[in-house]
């Protein structure tokens, strides 16, 4: 569980301190201030692998909307993710990437599954935030599935509560890098790649 | 409100309903009427609502079967224009049903349906028997908020179809939208019945994001719940955690230092400001004015980076704790706030001027999504949605908390002027736009006025142990309106019941009413202008 272990490790460590759950607010030092750099790398890769444009379908599967604030921020003129060739699309049929937030509430399970199925292969699933990794603070309860991986095969987990824009970009980079490692290039990213 | 004033209510009620009230209790600004017989509830609630002019603020159900009370329902009313909350407390004994009060208090319907889903109690007389929180796949015999229901239960699934209201007639069709939407927004389902482009009926189906927050809280330590409260709705983190902390502080009689109160208020206003700015930008987007949206987007980003500089989180997580706040605002940060807000306010005025000068934008807002005042009153709408229809509600002024001192700031002339202003409000998206513009400026003003921080305490003394079965109401005004949290302590420093009612829960009800003379393409704009949270509603 390397990928999600990271996040879990973070949380457990924080929990031990004083019995309080302190979620890392996505202030991950390795990416701070590196937005442009990560973006250009991403743009190059997208140009090569996806014919210049990567389409993302976002699904809120019961998040607190904190992650949505940061994902929407990618579209503001400061981050302006479209200049790297990345676009949020309104139909799953147009998407390469499924970006999912939230612990997957029971009431969203069917909708998430159907959105996943509607995306043409090859597709990449990116789980955003502590909730999407393992349920986060909402855990695994009568009302939640306890993480995106329990419902659809997640390829990459982006830690943070919520992850800041740089980290989201880094996660996308990681996701398409994983895809390239697949034999045959643009193949279906199989579940568990990021976790192995 | 002081004890004397509350005792006045008690006298009035006992005279009006002799022998029906078993006991009267007091708790700060709350007065509790314990009823003898559940069958008296509709009449008494109706009296409080209509004659005493009190808004139904929330309805709390608790499972006290282990204590011999059976299920207990608390109807909480907020007295208009007074700092007082009136509780009508109804123990149901061994019964599994309770009389619906919706004929007397129309706004109670959703609460009653919620209680049926979560506790399995039947509101006798409520005609809407459809599930609310637990969707049709939920088995009929599992009730999450009962004490004998385990948090981790994975209930089976069953097949079912939700019966939407059908509108039939020549040329009427249905447009289903969601729960997965076209943009980056939260999940919810809208069912439009349309004739051509005109909306004949809109039904909103929510609770897709239901995460079991209230049940979860019963398994968490009180200080952990602060973090949970922040995540009720990520963009309302300060308001919700403030309301929760204040409820606990009220129970434990914690004295929060003045400095901490002011800092709490500064962050609360920063939150209100960045969200209002975001909503204004969203309205520009939905009206097709990309340039205005981009300018607002930049301002929101700058406010969020100010948030981060002050507390480490771009959306203000981690600000509150029971007894006070976590981050201090030292000299350096004070100057940072002064400097940045000065610049942001200047730019904000420019952008507001830009939006206001574009008739193609302003024309879209005019008359769109008009909220009928009567419906808003009946349903207990709060916040900007109420204020835009001329209902003057603001928790910051009506129930002063933290560092707010708004009422004292108004002269009688100003009060009259405000009343006249209120009467003029049309309840449409334009009114909401104007209110938001003004509230952003007000927020900046409040922040700047609070920066003379004195004293040095960030946190009051928090007792080690909590007395079990004490309760209190905490509240705050988020950018959406009043958020109300009722907390009851349990044994071994636990929380027995945590009932959350955010502004979104109240305000979603008005959606169907306010689009009834609009066309479908106006809906996104109207929805954005109301700016409601799904997560905060669904819990
Ligand atoms: S990870 Fe944090 S910010 Fe994101 S949805 Fe979960 S609680 Fe909200």
XYZ file of C-alpha atoms and ligand atoms in Angstrom:
743
model
C 0.000 0.000 0.000
C 2.774 2.484 -0.857
C 0.603 5.193 -2.393
C -2.129 5.407 0.145
C 0.223 4.274 2.900
C 1.802 7.670 2.624
C -1.370 9.383 3.599
C -2.268 6.883 6.228
C 1.212 7.196 7.681
C 0.833 10.918 7.845
C -2.435 10.674 9.646
C -1.366 8.062 12.101
C 1.701 10.031 13.000
C -0.375 13.133 13.543
C -2.892 11.241 15.603
C -0.209 9.981 17.937
C 0.931 13.437 18.927
C -1.854 14.459 21.227
C -4.720 12.204 20.382
C -6.014 14.784 17.938
C -6.433 14.093 14.287
C -4.508 16.806 12.511
C -4.773 16.380 8.826
C -1.962 17.727 6.759
C -3.500 20.625 4.901
C -1.764 19.610 1.709
C 1.211 21.807 2.500
C 3.605 19.314 1.017
C 7.068 20.952 0.933
C 8.289 19.079 -2.120
C 5.772 20.782 -4.399
C 5.332 24.239 -2.870
C 6.101 26.922 -5.445
C 6.737 24.393 -8.196
C 3.440 24.787 -10.004
C 4.922 26.114 -13.255
C 7.646 23.508 -13.352
C 5.268 20.592 -12.815
C 2.877 22.142 -15.299
C 5.406 22.339 -18.117
C 6.477 18.757 -17.588
C 2.843 17.766 -17.684
C 2.244 19.755 -20.840
C 5.094 18.021 -22.643
C 3.902 14.595 -21.654
C 0.312 15.377 -22.560
C 1.436 16.652 -25.932
C 3.237 13.389 -26.632
C 0.858 10.904 -25.146
C -2.581 12.412 -25.535
C -2.360 14.470 -28.693
C -2.070 17.705 -26.675
C -5.138 17.451 -24.515
C -6.066 15.567 -21.391
C -9.732 15.538 -20.447
C -10.808 15.154 -16.838
C -14.218 14.250 -15.477
C -14.577 15.218 -11.838
C -16.949 13.387 -9.495
C -17.700 14.439 -5.956
C -18.475 11.197 -4.200
C -19.461 12.746 -0.901
C -16.603 15.127 -0.181
C -16.941 17.995 2.263
C -16.424 20.289 -0.777
C -12.983 21.357 0.461
C -11.320 19.327 -2.262
C -13.680 20.867 -4.836
C -12.534 24.332 -3.819
C -8.950 23.441 -4.704
C -9.880 21.583 -7.878
C -11.944 24.558 -9.046
C -9.026 26.822 -8.202
C -7.078 25.062 -10.974
C -9.413 26.792 -13.408
C -8.897 30.300 -12.055
C -6.628 32.699 -13.948
C -3.818 32.230 -11.434
C -3.438 28.486 -11.978
C -5.153 28.335 -15.354
C -4.689 24.631 -15.901
C -5.969 24.777 -19.480
C -2.673 26.212 -20.675
C -1.096 22.829 -19.945
C -3.629 21.104 -22.150
C -5.837 19.921 -19.298
C -9.551 20.436 -19.447
C -12.450 19.550 -17.194
C -15.174 18.097 -19.359
C -18.835 17.718 -18.665
C -19.349 14.224 -19.988
C -17.541 11.085 -18.890
C -17.640 9.989 -22.530
C -15.061 12.665 -23.321
C -12.778 11.930 -20.413
C -9.362 10.306 -20.052
C -9.149 10.804 -16.310
C -11.713 10.323 -13.575
C -10.903 12.574 -10.644
C -12.809 11.507 -7.543
C -13.136 13.171 -4.152
C -14.813 12.024 -0.975
C -15.036 8.755 0.950
C -17.711 7.544 -1.530
C -20.962 7.943 0.277
C -23.334 5.021 -0.016
C -25.783 7.244 -1.852
C -23.134 8.061 -4.498
C -21.775 4.559 -5.063
C -24.000 3.717 -8.015
C -23.464 7.098 -9.677
C -19.687 6.813 -9.323
C -19.658 3.321 -10.731
C -21.776 4.338 -13.676
C -19.601 7.355 -14.392
C -16.535 5.114 -14.331
C -18.151 2.684 -16.725
C -19.147 5.489 -19.079
C -15.536 6.594 -19.551
C -13.938 4.945 -22.575
C -10.791 2.892 -21.989
C -7.984 3.527 -21.428
C -8.888 5.517 -18.347
C -7.079 6.642 -15.250
C -8.718 7.040 -11.852
C -7.205 9.625 -9.527
C -8.471 9.727 -5.951
C -8.147 13.175 -4.408
C -7.760 13.883 -0.716
C -7.575 12.013 2.551
C -11.234 10.989 2.291
C -10.793 9.431 -1.105
C -7.823 7.443 0.142
C -9.349 5.644 3.088
C -12.445 7.553 4.080
C -10.346 10.138 5.934
C -12.101 11.622 8.899
C -15.402 10.110 7.726
C -13.948 6.609 7.830
C -15.704 3.462 6.779
C -19.246 3.576 8.124
C -22.839 2.734 7.378
C -22.901 5.754 5.091
C -19.512 5.567 3.375
C -17.478 2.998 1.496
C -14.232 4.109 3.130
C -12.339 5.233 0.049
C -12.568 5.408 -3.720
C -10.572 2.206 -4.181
C -13.398 0.232 -2.613
C -15.754 1.180 -5.422
C -13.712 1.773 -8.573
C -10.071 0.806 -9.223
C -7.996 3.831 -8.231
C -4.617 4.317 -9.870
C -3.200 7.247 -7.947
C -3.975 8.746 -4.562
C -3.278 12.409 -3.919
C -2.868 13.098 -0.190
C -3.925 16.227 1.637
C -7.017 17.624 3.237
C -7.456 19.256 0.846
C -4.426 18.919 -1.459
C -3.242 22.284 -2.721
C -3.215 22.993 -6.476
C 0.481 22.124 -6.928
C -0.119 18.748 -5.392
C -3.112 18.087 -7.629
C -0.950 18.796 -10.640
C 1.797 16.559 -9.316
C -0.785 13.806 -8.858
C -1.908 14.112 -12.458
C 1.694 13.910 -13.592
C 2.162 10.800 -11.524
C -0.977 9.343 -13.028
C 0.060 9.721 -16.644
C 3.575 8.556 -15.813
C 2.113 5.348 -14.484
C 0.179 4.964 -17.652
C 3.338 5.152 -19.717
C 4.983 2.363 -17.805
C 2.314 0.016 -19.005
C 3.554 -2.210 -21.818
C 2.154 -0.983 -25.104
C 2.254 2.659 -24.061
C -1.230 4.065 -23.877
C -2.720 1.037 -22.260
C -5.388 0.717 -19.635
C -3.932 1.726 -16.303
C -4.652 -1.191 -14.097
C -5.747 -0.780 -10.560
C -3.109 -0.797 -7.912
C -0.303 0.597 -10.045
C 0.358 3.419 -7.675
C 0.009 1.187 -4.724
C 2.411 -1.565 -5.769
C -31.855 37.666 26.627
C -31.848 37.801 30.396
C -33.539 35.408 32.761
C -36.345 37.847 33.527
C -37.359 38.144 29.916
C -37.411 34.374 29.529
C -39.488 34.015 32.686
C -41.969 36.350 31.085
C -42.423 33.813 28.279
C -42.874 31.052 30.812
C -45.694 32.950 32.518
C -47.422 33.567 29.218
C -47.178 29.963 28.098
C -48.419 28.551 31.384
C -51.399 30.858 31.316
C -52.168 29.912 27.711
C -51.723 26.157 28.175
C -52.529 25.406 31.813
C -51.532 21.945 32.974
C -49.885 21.047 29.659
C -46.386 22.072 30.619
C -44.717 19.728 33.043
C -41.613 21.738 33.712
C -39.779 24.858 32.564
C -35.984 24.960 32.383
C -33.472 27.689 31.593
C -30.066 27.540 29.972
C -28.418 30.866 29.087
C -30.550 32.263 26.264
C -32.649 29.103 25.994
C -35.961 28.427 27.667
C -37.137 24.816 27.772
C -40.791 23.814 27.991
C -41.160 20.135 28.828
C -44.531 18.853 27.688
C -46.526 16.138 29.335
C -48.288 14.732 26.303
C -46.915 14.540 22.741
C -50.394 15.236 21.394
C -50.120 18.808 22.678
C -47.049 19.464 20.543
C -48.738 20.673 17.327
C -50.930 23.233 19.087
C -48.196 24.549 21.331
C -45.623 24.693 18.515
C -48.175 26.465 16.354
C -48.735 29.026 19.088
C -45.010 29.661 19.509
C -44.553 29.973 15.760
C -47.537 32.174 14.951
C -48.389 34.136 18.078
C -44.969 34.469 19.643
C -43.428 35.140 16.227
C -40.707 32.555 16.456
C -39.053 30.819 13.510
C -38.609 27.055 13.628
C -34.829 26.863 13.897
C -34.308 23.117 14.183
C -35.870 19.904 15.418
C -33.685 17.522 17.392
C -34.523 13.933 18.142
C -32.609 11.880 20.705
C -32.778 8.224 21.603
C -33.064 8.251 25.397
C -34.638 4.828 25.713
C -31.878 3.666 28.011
C -32.760 6.474 30.394
C -36.407 5.605 30.431
C -37.572 8.582 28.377
C -38.001 6.766 25.115
C -37.334 9.006 22.149
C -37.404 12.713 22.850
C -38.096 15.423 20.306
C -37.013 19.004 20.832
C -38.558 21.671 18.634
C -36.303 24.704 18.737
C -37.750 28.100 17.875
C -35.830 31.311 17.463
C -37.621 34.395 18.712
C -37.647 37.116 16.122
C -35.773 40.193 17.227
C -34.741 38.738 20.609
C -31.755 36.779 21.736
C -33.887 33.844 22.834
C -34.416 30.245 21.782
C -37.618 28.502 22.801
C -37.472 24.723 23.177
C -40.612 22.611 23.156
C -39.470 19.269 24.548
C -41.646 16.258 23.917
C -40.824 12.826 25.367
C -42.492 10.137 23.278
C -42.418 7.449 25.948
C -42.772 4.032 24.383
C -44.454 5.243 21.239
C -42.845 4.947 17.825
C -44.801 7.746 16.275
C -45.336 11.422 16.941
C -47.890 13.937 15.741
C -46.740 15.979 12.771
C -46.744 19.733 13.339
C -46.637 20.755 9.677
C -50.197 22.080 9.602
C -49.119 24.637 12.189
C -45.462 25.005 11.220
C -44.936 24.258 7.508
C -41.150 24.403 7.775
C -41.143 21.256 9.928
C -41.728 18.816 7.089
C -38.110 18.044 6.232
C -37.152 17.662 9.876
C -39.945 15.150 10.370
C -38.889 13.141 7.348
C -35.331 13.208 8.592
C -36.440 11.867 11.971
C -38.373 9.081 10.291
C -35.320 7.959 8.326
C -32.783 8.266 11.102
C -34.843 7.123 14.101
C -37.659 5.112 12.576
C -40.375 7.246 14.163
C -43.458 7.972 12.118
C -44.643 11.581 11.871
C -48.374 10.941 11.912
C -50.089 13.386 9.603
C -47.121 14.316 7.402
C -48.346 13.415 3.913
C -44.874 13.095 2.421
C -43.891 9.543 3.239
C -40.906 9.367 0.912
C -37.420 8.732 2.292
C -35.137 11.732 2.626
C -31.658 10.971 3.912
C -31.451 7.261 3.217
C -32.143 6.605 -0.414
C -34.358 3.897 -1.830
C -31.642 1.226 -1.641
C -31.644 1.416 2.164
C -33.435 -1.448 3.946
C -36.583 -0.428 5.753
C -35.603 -1.547 9.226
C -32.246 0.088 10.028
C -32.212 3.470 11.742
C -28.721 4.965 11.981
C -29.217 7.401 14.841
C -30.744 4.880 17.202
C -28.329 3.990 19.952
C -28.476 0.281 19.160
C -27.349 0.872 15.559
C -23.597 0.357 15.168
C -21.672 2.995 13.212
C -19.962 0.436 10.994
C -23.098 -1.477 10.018
C -23.154 -2.282 6.315
C -26.847 -2.596 5.662
C -27.997 -4.625 2.690
C -29.255 -3.065 -0.501
C -32.650 -3.375 -1.997
C -34.162 -2.284 -5.254
C -36.385 0.730 -5.223
C -37.455 3.754 -7.210
C -37.900 7.217 -5.768
C -41.342 8.592 -6.655
C -40.719 12.085 -7.948
C -43.693 14.355 -8.190
C -45.110 13.880 -11.697
C -46.484 16.803 -13.611
C -48.648 15.655 -16.460
C -50.229 17.424 -19.369
C -49.823 18.216 -23.040
C -46.269 19.059 -23.969
C -44.806 18.698 -20.490
C -41.518 16.866 -20.294
C -39.071 16.036 -17.569
C -35.399 16.946 -17.465
C -33.412 14.932 -14.941
C -30.075 16.474 -13.893
C -27.476 14.915 -11.630
C -26.313 13.652 -9.191
C -23.161 13.964 -11.328
C -23.238 17.436 -12.837
C -21.500 19.006 -15.775
C -19.156 21.169 -13.736
C -17.062 20.721 -10.636
C -19.844 20.836 -8.101
C -21.309 18.703 -5.396
C -23.794 15.900 -6.020
C -27.540 16.467 -6.063
C -30.427 15.681 -8.367
C -32.789 18.171 -9.963
C -35.948 17.041 -11.671
C -37.433 19.711 -13.880
C -40.902 19.479 -15.352
C -40.927 21.908 -18.235
C -43.257 23.269 -20.817
C -41.009 24.472 -23.577
C -38.326 26.349 -21.660
C -40.531 27.348 -18.761
C -40.062 25.559 -15.486
C -43.408 24.257 -14.259
C -42.014 22.384 -11.306
C -38.599 21.685 -9.874
C -37.963 18.975 -7.384
C -34.612 18.796 -5.649
C -33.347 15.503 -4.350
C -30.366 15.653 -2.033
C -28.438 13.641 0.546
C -26.146 12.040 -2.029
C -23.246 13.238 0.105
C -24.639 11.855 3.363
C -21.615 10.690 5.360
C -23.154 9.970 8.733
C -21.548 12.959 10.447
C -23.955 13.077 13.396
C -23.555 9.381 14.125
C -19.809 9.590 13.659
C -19.567 12.357 16.249
C -20.984 10.023 18.873
C -17.849 7.891 18.516
C -15.345 10.741 18.611
C -13.674 12.730 21.362
C -15.133 16.226 21.803
C -11.955 17.924 20.587
C -11.789 15.683 17.532
C -15.283 16.771 16.602
C -13.958 20.279 16.021
C -12.112 18.864 13.012
C -15.245 17.002 11.959
C -17.326 20.169 12.266
C -14.902 21.919 9.924
C -15.572 19.213 7.375
C -19.360 19.466 7.490
C -18.887 21.817 4.590
C -15.322 22.689 3.677
C -16.084 26.265 2.723
C -17.917 26.905 6.003
C -15.231 25.472 8.239
C -14.905 28.418 10.598
C -18.640 28.985 10.982
C -19.416 25.355 11.738
C -16.495 24.792 14.063
C -17.334 28.040 15.840
C -20.924 26.944 16.369
C -19.805 23.584 17.715
C -17.122 25.038 19.967
C -19.543 27.606 21.327
C -22.056 24.910 22.200
C -19.408 22.998 24.154
C -18.064 26.177 25.725
C -21.590 27.012 26.844
C -22.005 23.597 28.447
C -18.642 23.703 30.174
C -18.946 27.387 31.086
C -15.555 28.089 29.549
C -14.453 31.690 29.522
C -12.983 32.319 26.092
C -10.338 35.078 26.232
C -11.225 38.321 24.450
C -8.283 37.987 22.115
C -9.362 34.526 21.036
C -12.902 35.754 20.444
C -11.659 38.512 18.199
C -9.366 36.202 16.261
C -12.232 33.765 15.775
C -14.291 36.600 14.362
C -11.519 37.764 12.049
C -11.288 34.279 10.565
C -15.069 33.962 10.371
C -15.221 37.165 8.349
C -12.312 36.121 6.136
C -14.317 33.010 5.387
C -17.455 34.952 4.610
C -15.498 37.285 2.360
C -13.648 34.719 0.265
C -16.826 32.747 -0.289
C -18.955 35.732 -1.229
C -16.261 36.761 -3.703
C -16.249 33.224 -5.104
C -20.026 33.258 -5.464
C -19.973 36.612 -7.228
C -17.440 35.156 -9.646
C -19.609 32.079 -10.113
C -22.601 34.263 -10.918
C -20.565 36.024 -13.562
C -19.579 32.647 -15.019
C -23.164 31.441 -15.109
C -24.301 34.641 -16.754
C -21.647 34.103 -19.408
C -19.419 36.990 -18.372
C -16.030 35.305 -18.321
C -13.942 38.417 -17.780
C -15.822 39.396 -14.628
C -15.557 35.835 -13.383
C -11.817 35.803 -13.965
C -11.324 39.042 -12.038
C -13.339 37.717 -9.090
C -11.426 34.435 -9.331
C -8.156 36.287 -8.884
C -9.488 38.087 -5.819
C -10.703 34.851 -4.297
C -7.304 33.303 -4.860
C -5.645 36.242 -3.143
C -7.965 35.924 -0.172
C -7.241 32.211 0.030
C -3.523 32.824 0.016
C -4.034 35.349 2.810
C -5.874 32.603 4.692
C -2.913 30.342 4.223
C -0.439 32.941 5.383
C -2.436 33.433 8.573
C -3.332 29.894 9.590
C -1.619 27.452 7.240
C -4.786 26.369 5.470
C -6.182 27.936 2.339
C -9.719 27.139 3.448
C -9.204 27.940 7.129
C -9.112 24.443 8.555
C -7.585 24.220 11.997
C -8.570 27.666 13.272
C -10.840 26.763 16.173
C -10.473 24.655 19.253
C -12.685 24.218 22.255
C -12.039 27.215 24.469
C -10.479 29.431 21.830
C -8.389 29.398 18.692
C -5.160 27.823 17.474
C -3.408 30.521 15.410
C -2.519 33.870 16.910
C -2.492 37.070 14.915
C 0.754 38.757 15.872
C 2.036 42.177 14.849
C 3.464 40.869 11.595
C 0.248 39.176 10.532
C -1.754 42.185 11.566
C 0.236 44.289 9.143
C -0.153 41.616 6.512
C -3.932 41.736 6.893
C -4.021 45.528 6.828
C -1.858 45.673 3.729
C -3.504 42.919 1.733
C -7.079 43.789 2.562
C -6.460 47.381 1.596
C -5.309 46.304 -1.852
C -7.965 43.624 -2.274
C -10.740 46.011 -1.297
C -9.559 48.557 -3.836
C -9.575 45.947 -6.586
C -12.869 44.548 -5.394
C -14.484 47.942 -5.783
C -13.145 48.138 -9.322
C -14.453 44.691 -10.248
C -17.817 45.386 -8.623
C -18.003 48.576 -10.660
C -17.169 46.612 -13.775
C -19.897 44.030 -13.168
C -22.441 46.678 -12.283
C -21.750 48.581 -15.496
C -22.467 45.658 -17.808
C -26.123 45.627 -18.657
C -25.811 42.192 -20.285
C -24.810 40.861 -16.876
C -27.182 42.859 -14.704
C -30.170 42.119 -16.937
C -29.691 38.425 -16.364
C -29.942 38.903 -12.606
C -33.008 41.023 -12.599
C -36.131 39.041 -11.676
C -34.312 35.715 -11.876
C -35.054 33.318 -9.031
C -37.424 35.551 -7.119
C -37.964 34.300 -3.573
C -41.539 34.835 -2.361
C -41.396 36.462 1.050
C -44.281 34.499 2.502
C -42.812 31.136 1.537
C -39.446 32.239 2.865
C -41.016 33.071 6.215
C -43.096 29.910 6.405
C -40.180 27.673 5.583
C -37.739 29.401 7.910
C -35.213 30.545 5.320
C -32.014 32.158 6.656
C -29.023 34.203 5.582
C -28.644 36.015 2.297
C -31.666 34.132 0.928
C -33.858 35.604 3.688
C -32.300 39.043 3.607
C -32.754 39.338 -0.153
C -36.493 38.859 0.352
C -36.650 41.503 3.050
C -36.502 39.264 6.112
C -33.994 40.852 8.411
C -32.157 37.949 10.014
C -28.517 37.895 10.993
C -27.262 35.660 13.774
C -24.265 37.897 14.312
C -26.615 40.660 15.371
C -29.558 38.697 16.775
C -27.488 36.467 19.047
C -24.176 38.260 19.493
C -21.293 35.822 19.853
C -17.495 35.812 19.635
C -16.243 39.302 18.807
C -19.412 40.589 17.140
C -20.893 43.761 18.419
C -23.132 44.748 15.559
C -26.372 45.794 17.192
C -24.723 48.342 19.441
C -23.157 49.856 16.383
C -26.514 50.944 14.943
C -28.258 54.164 15.867
C -32.077 54.209 15.889
C -31.985 56.162 12.634
C -29.837 53.490 11.073
C -32.233 50.812 12.256
C -35.128 52.575 10.537
C -33.076 53.091 7.405
C -32.234 49.388 7.352
C -35.893 48.490 7.754
C -36.837 50.622 4.781
C -34.032 49.042 2.791
C -35.353 45.603 3.683
C -38.844 46.421 2.462
C -37.484 47.353 -0.936
C -35.753 44.080 -1.546
C -37.112 42.057 -4.412
C -35.848 38.595 -3.529
C -34.287 38.050 -6.949
C -30.743 37.199 -7.975
C -30.042 40.906 -8.328
C -30.895 41.496 -4.665
C -28.621 38.642 -3.676
C -25.867 40.047 -5.845
C -26.117 43.447 -4.212
C -26.241 42.013 -0.711
C -23.156 39.937 -1.342
C -21.259 42.921 -2.692
C -22.151 44.874 0.449
C -21.373 42.020 2.775
C -17.879 41.622 1.355
C -17.200 45.259 2.142
C -18.748 44.862 5.594
C -16.586 41.830 6.294
C -13.439 43.755 5.488
C -14.667 46.571 7.696
C -15.336 44.218 10.609
C -11.910 42.608 10.222
C -10.107 45.923 10.247
C -12.110 46.999 13.277
C -11.091 43.927 15.252
C -7.361 44.136 14.785
C -6.648 46.044 17.987
C -6.099 42.752 19.747
C -5.425 43.065 23.444
C -4.741 40.473 26.089
C -2.743 37.435 25.221
C -4.919 34.404 25.822
C -5.664 32.149 22.890
C -7.561 29.561 24.851
C -9.611 29.525 28.024
C -9.327 26.896 30.698
C -11.024 23.689 29.591
C -12.172 21.391 32.397
C -10.877 17.825 32.305
C -14.259 16.252 32.758
C -17.661 16.947 31.300
C -20.868 16.366 33.213
C -22.986 13.873 31.283
C -26.327 14.798 29.702
C -25.823 18.543 29.596
C -26.865 20.271 26.432
C -26.561 23.604 24.693
C -27.121 25.281 21.399
C -24.250 26.858 19.469
C -24.700 29.068 16.452
C -22.868 31.187 13.932
C -23.620 33.094 10.756
C -21.746 31.669 7.813
C -21.808 33.273 4.381
C -24.920 31.153 3.770
C -26.736 32.074 6.929
C -27.298 30.674 10.354
C -25.678 27.387 11.274
C -27.083 25.800 14.425
C -25.435 23.027 16.395
C -27.018 21.310 19.362
C -24.731 19.275 21.550
C -25.551 16.914 24.405
C -22.741 15.402 26.413
C -22.636 11.725 27.259
C -20.841 9.551 29.757
C -17.023 9.334 29.900
C -16.386 12.645 28.163
C -18.244 11.639 25.063
C -20.853 13.389 22.975
C -24.268 11.779 23.294
C -25.905 13.645 20.445
C -24.637 16.181 17.959
C -27.365 17.693 15.847
C -26.270 19.949 13.037
C -28.561 22.169 11.022
C -26.743 24.323 8.512
C -28.201 27.211 6.561
C -28.275 25.017 3.476
C -30.776 22.621 5.066
C -33.222 25.509 5.510
C -32.557 27.196 2.233
C -32.713 24.257 -0.166
C -36.440 24.206 0.433
C -36.882 27.536 -1.298
C -35.258 26.405 -4.552
C -38.446 24.937 -6.005
C -40.407 28.068 -5.113
C -38.017 30.594 -6.527
C -37.563 29.167 -10.023
C -41.247 28.695 -10.741
C -41.397 31.623 -13.133
C -37.978 31.127 -14.669
C -36.737 29.308 -17.717
C -34.347 26.365 -17.564
C -31.250 28.307 -18.714
C -31.648 30.614 -15.709
C -31.412 27.779 -13.263
C -27.596 27.583 -12.956
C -27.470 31.298 -12.302
C -30.236 31.157 -9.699
C -28.634 28.147 -8.055
C -25.284 29.902 -7.880
C -26.811 33.109 -6.566
C -28.244 31.136 -3.651
C -24.906 29.375 -3.136
C -26.029 26.368 -1.101
C -23.900 23.560 0.191
C -24.808 19.952 -0.549
C -22.421 18.439 1.933
C -23.602 20.822 4.636
C -27.159 19.751 3.953
C -26.535 16.039 3.607
C -24.159 15.620 6.560
S -9.980 15.241 2.004
Fe -10.466 16.856 3.454
S -10.971 18.588 2.164
Fe -11.115 16.780 0.875
S -13.201 16.128 1.005
Fe -12.112 15.018 2.580
S -12.361 16.242 4.414
Fe -12.879 17.542 2.693
